[in-house]
Coordinates of N, CA, C and O in Angstrom, one line a residue:
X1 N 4.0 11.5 10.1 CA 3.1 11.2 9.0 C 2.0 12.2 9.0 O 1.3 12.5 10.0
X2 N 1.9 12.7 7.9 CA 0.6 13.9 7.6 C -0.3 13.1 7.6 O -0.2 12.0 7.3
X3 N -1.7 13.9 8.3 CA -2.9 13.5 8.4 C -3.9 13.6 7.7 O -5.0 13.0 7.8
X4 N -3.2 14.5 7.0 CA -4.3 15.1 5.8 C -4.0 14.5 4.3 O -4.0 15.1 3.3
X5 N -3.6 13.3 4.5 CA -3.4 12.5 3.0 C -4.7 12.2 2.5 O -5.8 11.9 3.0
X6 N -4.2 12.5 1.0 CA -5.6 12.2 -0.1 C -5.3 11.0 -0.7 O -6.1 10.1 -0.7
X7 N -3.8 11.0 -1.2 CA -3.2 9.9 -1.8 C -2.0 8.8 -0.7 O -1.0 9.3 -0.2
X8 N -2.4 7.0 -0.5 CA -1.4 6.3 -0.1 C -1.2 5.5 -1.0 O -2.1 5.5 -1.8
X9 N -0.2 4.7 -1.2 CA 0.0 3.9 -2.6 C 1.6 2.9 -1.5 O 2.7 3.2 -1.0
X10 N 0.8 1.9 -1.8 CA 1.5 0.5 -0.7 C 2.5 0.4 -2.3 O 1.9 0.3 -3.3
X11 N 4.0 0.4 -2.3 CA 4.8 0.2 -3.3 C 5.5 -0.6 -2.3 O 6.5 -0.3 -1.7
X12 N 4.7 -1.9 -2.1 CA 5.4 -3.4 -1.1 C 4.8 -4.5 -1.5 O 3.7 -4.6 -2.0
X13 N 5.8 -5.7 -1.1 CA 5.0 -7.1 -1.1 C 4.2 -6.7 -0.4 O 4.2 -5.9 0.5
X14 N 3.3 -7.5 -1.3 CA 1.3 -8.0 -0.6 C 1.5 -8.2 0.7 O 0.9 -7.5 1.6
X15 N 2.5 -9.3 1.1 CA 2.2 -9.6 2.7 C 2.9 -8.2 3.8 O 3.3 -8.2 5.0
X16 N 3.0 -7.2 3.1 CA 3.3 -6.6 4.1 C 1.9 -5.6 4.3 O 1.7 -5.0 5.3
X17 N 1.0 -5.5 3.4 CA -0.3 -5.0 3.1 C -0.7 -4.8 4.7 O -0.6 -3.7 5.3
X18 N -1.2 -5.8 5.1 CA -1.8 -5.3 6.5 C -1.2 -4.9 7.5 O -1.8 -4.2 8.4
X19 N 0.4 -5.2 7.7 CA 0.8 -4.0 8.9 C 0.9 -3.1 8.5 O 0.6 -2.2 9.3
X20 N 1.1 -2.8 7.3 CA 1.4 -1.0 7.2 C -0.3 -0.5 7.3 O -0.6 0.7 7.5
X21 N -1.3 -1.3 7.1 CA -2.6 -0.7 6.7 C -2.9 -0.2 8.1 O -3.4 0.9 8.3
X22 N -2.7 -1.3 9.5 CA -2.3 -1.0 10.5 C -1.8 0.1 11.2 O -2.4 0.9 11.9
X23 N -0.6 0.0 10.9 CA 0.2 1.3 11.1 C 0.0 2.6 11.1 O 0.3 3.5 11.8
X24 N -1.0 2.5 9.4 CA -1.2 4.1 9.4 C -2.7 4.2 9.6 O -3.2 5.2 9.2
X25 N -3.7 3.2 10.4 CA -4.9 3.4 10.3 C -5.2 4.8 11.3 O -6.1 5.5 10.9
X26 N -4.3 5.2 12.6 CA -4.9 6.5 12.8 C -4.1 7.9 12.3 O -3.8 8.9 12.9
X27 N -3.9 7.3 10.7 CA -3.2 8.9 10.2 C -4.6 9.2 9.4 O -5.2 10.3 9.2
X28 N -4.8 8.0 8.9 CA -5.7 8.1 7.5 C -7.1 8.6 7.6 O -7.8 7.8 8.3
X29 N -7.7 9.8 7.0 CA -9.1 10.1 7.2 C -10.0 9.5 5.9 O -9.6 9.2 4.8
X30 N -11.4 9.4 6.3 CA -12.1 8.9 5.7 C -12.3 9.9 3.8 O -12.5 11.1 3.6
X31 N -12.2 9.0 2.9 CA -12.0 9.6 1.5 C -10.7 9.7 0.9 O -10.6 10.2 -0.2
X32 N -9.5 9.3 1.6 CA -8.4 8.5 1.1 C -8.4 7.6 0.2 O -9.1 6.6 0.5
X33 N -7.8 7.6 -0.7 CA -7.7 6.9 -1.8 C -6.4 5.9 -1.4 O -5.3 6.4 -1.1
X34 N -6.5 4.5 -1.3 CA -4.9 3.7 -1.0 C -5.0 2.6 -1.8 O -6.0 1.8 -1.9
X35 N -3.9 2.4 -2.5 CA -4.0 1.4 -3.4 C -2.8 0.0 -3.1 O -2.6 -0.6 -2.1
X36 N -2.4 -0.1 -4.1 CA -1.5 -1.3 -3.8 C -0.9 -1.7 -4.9 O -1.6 -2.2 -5.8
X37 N 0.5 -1.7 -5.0 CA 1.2 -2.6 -6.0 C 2.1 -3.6 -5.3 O 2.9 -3.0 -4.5
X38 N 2.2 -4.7 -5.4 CA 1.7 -5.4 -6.0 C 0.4 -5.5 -5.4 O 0.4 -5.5 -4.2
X39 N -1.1 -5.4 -6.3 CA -2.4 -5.6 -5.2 C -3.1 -7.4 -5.8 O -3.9 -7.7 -6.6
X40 N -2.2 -8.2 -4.8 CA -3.1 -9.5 -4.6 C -4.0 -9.4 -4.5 O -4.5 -8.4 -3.9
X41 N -4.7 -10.6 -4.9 CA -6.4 -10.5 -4.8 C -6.1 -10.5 -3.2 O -5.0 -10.8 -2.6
X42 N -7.5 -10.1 -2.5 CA -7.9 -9.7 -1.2 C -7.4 -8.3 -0.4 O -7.6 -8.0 0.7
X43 N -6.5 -7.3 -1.4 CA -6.2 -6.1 -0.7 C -7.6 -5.5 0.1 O -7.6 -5.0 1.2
X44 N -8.9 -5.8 -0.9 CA -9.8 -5.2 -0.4 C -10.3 -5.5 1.2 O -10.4 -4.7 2.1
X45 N -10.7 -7.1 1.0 CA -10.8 -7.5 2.3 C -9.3 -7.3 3.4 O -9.9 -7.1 4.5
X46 N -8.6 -7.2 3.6 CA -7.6 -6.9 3.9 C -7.9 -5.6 4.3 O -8.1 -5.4 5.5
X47 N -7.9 -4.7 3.7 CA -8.5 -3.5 4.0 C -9.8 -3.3 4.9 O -9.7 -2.5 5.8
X48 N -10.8 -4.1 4.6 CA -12.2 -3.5 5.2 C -11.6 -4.3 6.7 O -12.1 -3.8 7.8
X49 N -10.6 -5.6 6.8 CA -10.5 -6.2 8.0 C -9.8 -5.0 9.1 O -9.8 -4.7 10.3
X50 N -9.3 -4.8 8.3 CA -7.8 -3.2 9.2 C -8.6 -2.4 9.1 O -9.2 -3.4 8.7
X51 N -9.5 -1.1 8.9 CA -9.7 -0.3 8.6 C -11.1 0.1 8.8 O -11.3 1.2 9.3
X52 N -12.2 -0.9 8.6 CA -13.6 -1.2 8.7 C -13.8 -0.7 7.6 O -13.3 0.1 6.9
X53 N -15.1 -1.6 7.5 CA -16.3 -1.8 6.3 C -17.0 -0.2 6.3 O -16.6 0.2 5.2
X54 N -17.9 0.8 7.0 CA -17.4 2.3 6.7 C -16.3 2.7 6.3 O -16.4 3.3 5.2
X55 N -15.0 2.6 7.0 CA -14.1 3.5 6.8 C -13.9 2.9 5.0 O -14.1 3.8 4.2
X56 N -13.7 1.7 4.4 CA -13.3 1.9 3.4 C -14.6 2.0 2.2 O -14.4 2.1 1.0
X57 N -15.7 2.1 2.6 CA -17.3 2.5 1.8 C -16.8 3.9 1.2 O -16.8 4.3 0.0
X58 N -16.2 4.6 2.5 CA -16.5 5.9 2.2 C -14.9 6.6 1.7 O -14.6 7.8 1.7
X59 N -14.2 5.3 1.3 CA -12.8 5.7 0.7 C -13.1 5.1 -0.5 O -14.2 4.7 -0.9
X60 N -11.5 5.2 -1.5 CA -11.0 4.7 -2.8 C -10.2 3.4 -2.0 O -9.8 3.3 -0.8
X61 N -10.1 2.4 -2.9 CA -8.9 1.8 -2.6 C -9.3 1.0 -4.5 O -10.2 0.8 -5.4
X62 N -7.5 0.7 -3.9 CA -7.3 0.1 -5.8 C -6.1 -0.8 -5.8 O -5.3 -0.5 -4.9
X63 N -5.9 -1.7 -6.5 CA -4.6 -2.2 -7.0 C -4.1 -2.1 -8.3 O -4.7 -1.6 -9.2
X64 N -2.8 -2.6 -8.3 CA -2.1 -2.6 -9.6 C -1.6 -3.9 -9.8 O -1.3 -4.6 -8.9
X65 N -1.5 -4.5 -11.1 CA -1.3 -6.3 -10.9 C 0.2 -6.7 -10.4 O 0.6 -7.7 -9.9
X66 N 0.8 -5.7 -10.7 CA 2.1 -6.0 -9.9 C 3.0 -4.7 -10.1 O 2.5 -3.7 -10.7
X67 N 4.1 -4.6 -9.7 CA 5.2 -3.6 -10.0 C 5.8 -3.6 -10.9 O 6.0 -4.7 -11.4
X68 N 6.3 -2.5 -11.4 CA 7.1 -2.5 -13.0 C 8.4 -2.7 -12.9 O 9.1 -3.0 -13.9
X69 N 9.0 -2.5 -11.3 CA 10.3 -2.4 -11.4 C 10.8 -3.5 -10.7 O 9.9 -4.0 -10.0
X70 N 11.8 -4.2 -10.6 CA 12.5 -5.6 -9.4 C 13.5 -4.8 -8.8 O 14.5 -4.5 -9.5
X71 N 13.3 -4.3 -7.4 CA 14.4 -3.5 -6.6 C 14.3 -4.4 -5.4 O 13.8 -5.4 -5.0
X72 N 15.3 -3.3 -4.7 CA 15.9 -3.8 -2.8 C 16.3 -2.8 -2.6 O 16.7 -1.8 -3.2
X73 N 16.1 -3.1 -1.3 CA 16.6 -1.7 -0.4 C 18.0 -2.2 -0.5 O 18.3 -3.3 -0.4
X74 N 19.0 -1.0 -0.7 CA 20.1 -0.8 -0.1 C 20.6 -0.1 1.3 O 21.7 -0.3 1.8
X75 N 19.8 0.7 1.7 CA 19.4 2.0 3.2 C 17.9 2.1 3.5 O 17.2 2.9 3.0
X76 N 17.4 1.1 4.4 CA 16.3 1.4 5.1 C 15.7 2.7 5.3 O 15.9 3.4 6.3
X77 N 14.7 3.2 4.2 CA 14.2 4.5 4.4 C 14.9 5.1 3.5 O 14.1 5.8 2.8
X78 N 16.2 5.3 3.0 CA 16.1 6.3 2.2 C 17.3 5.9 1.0 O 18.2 6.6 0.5
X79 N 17.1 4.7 0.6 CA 18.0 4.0 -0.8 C 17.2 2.9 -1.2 O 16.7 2.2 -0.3
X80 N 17.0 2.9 -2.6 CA 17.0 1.3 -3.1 C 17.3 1.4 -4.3 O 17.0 2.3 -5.0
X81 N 18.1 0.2 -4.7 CA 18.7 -0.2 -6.2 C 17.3 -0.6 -6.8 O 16.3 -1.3 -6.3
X82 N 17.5 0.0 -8.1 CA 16.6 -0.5 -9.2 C 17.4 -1.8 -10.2 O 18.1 -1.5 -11.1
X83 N 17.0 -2.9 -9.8 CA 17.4 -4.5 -10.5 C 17.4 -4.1 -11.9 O 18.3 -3.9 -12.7
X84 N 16.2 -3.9 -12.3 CA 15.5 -3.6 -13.9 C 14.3 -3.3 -14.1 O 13.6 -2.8 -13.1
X85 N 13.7 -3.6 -15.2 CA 12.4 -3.3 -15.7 C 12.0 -5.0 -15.6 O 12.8 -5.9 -15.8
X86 N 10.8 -5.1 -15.4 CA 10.3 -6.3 -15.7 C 9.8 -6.6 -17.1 O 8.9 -5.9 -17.5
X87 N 10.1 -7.3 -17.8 CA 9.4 -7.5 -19.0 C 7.7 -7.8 -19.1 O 7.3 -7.7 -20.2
X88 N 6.8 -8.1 -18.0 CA 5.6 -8.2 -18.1 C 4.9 -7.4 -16.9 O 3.7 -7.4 -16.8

């Protein structure tokens, strides 16, 4: 994982939000922008809880109200079928 990310963008269920926030908290430097689709209400807290209240002051974070697409993995890491478009 590069260290020097500007841009993270969580393209996962909400409840997976805090391990991965987790996971990558010692790649990510402060002024990273990370967002979230689907972003349930509390990405934020979720965030300031993993991450701290500095570390995300002095970042971006954002959501999106959900995903546009309905997929699955078919190959962990490096396949997933696209279901369709969602109509909303």
């Amino acid at each position: 994982i590069p260290c020097d990310l500007d841009l993270v963008i969580f393209a996962l269920p909400s409840f997976t939000h805090e391990m991965y926030l987790k996971a990558l908290k010692p790649f990510l430097k402060e002024g990273v922008a990370i967002g979230a689709m689907p972003g349930e209400g509390g990405f934020d807290l979720c965030a300031i809880h993993n991450l701290g209240s500095d570390f995300v002051r002095n970042s971006s974070l954002f959501a999106l109200e959900t995903l546009p697409w309905a997929c699955r993995i078919v190959e962990y890491g490096s396949c997933v079928e696209v279901l369709g478009k969602k109509k909303e």
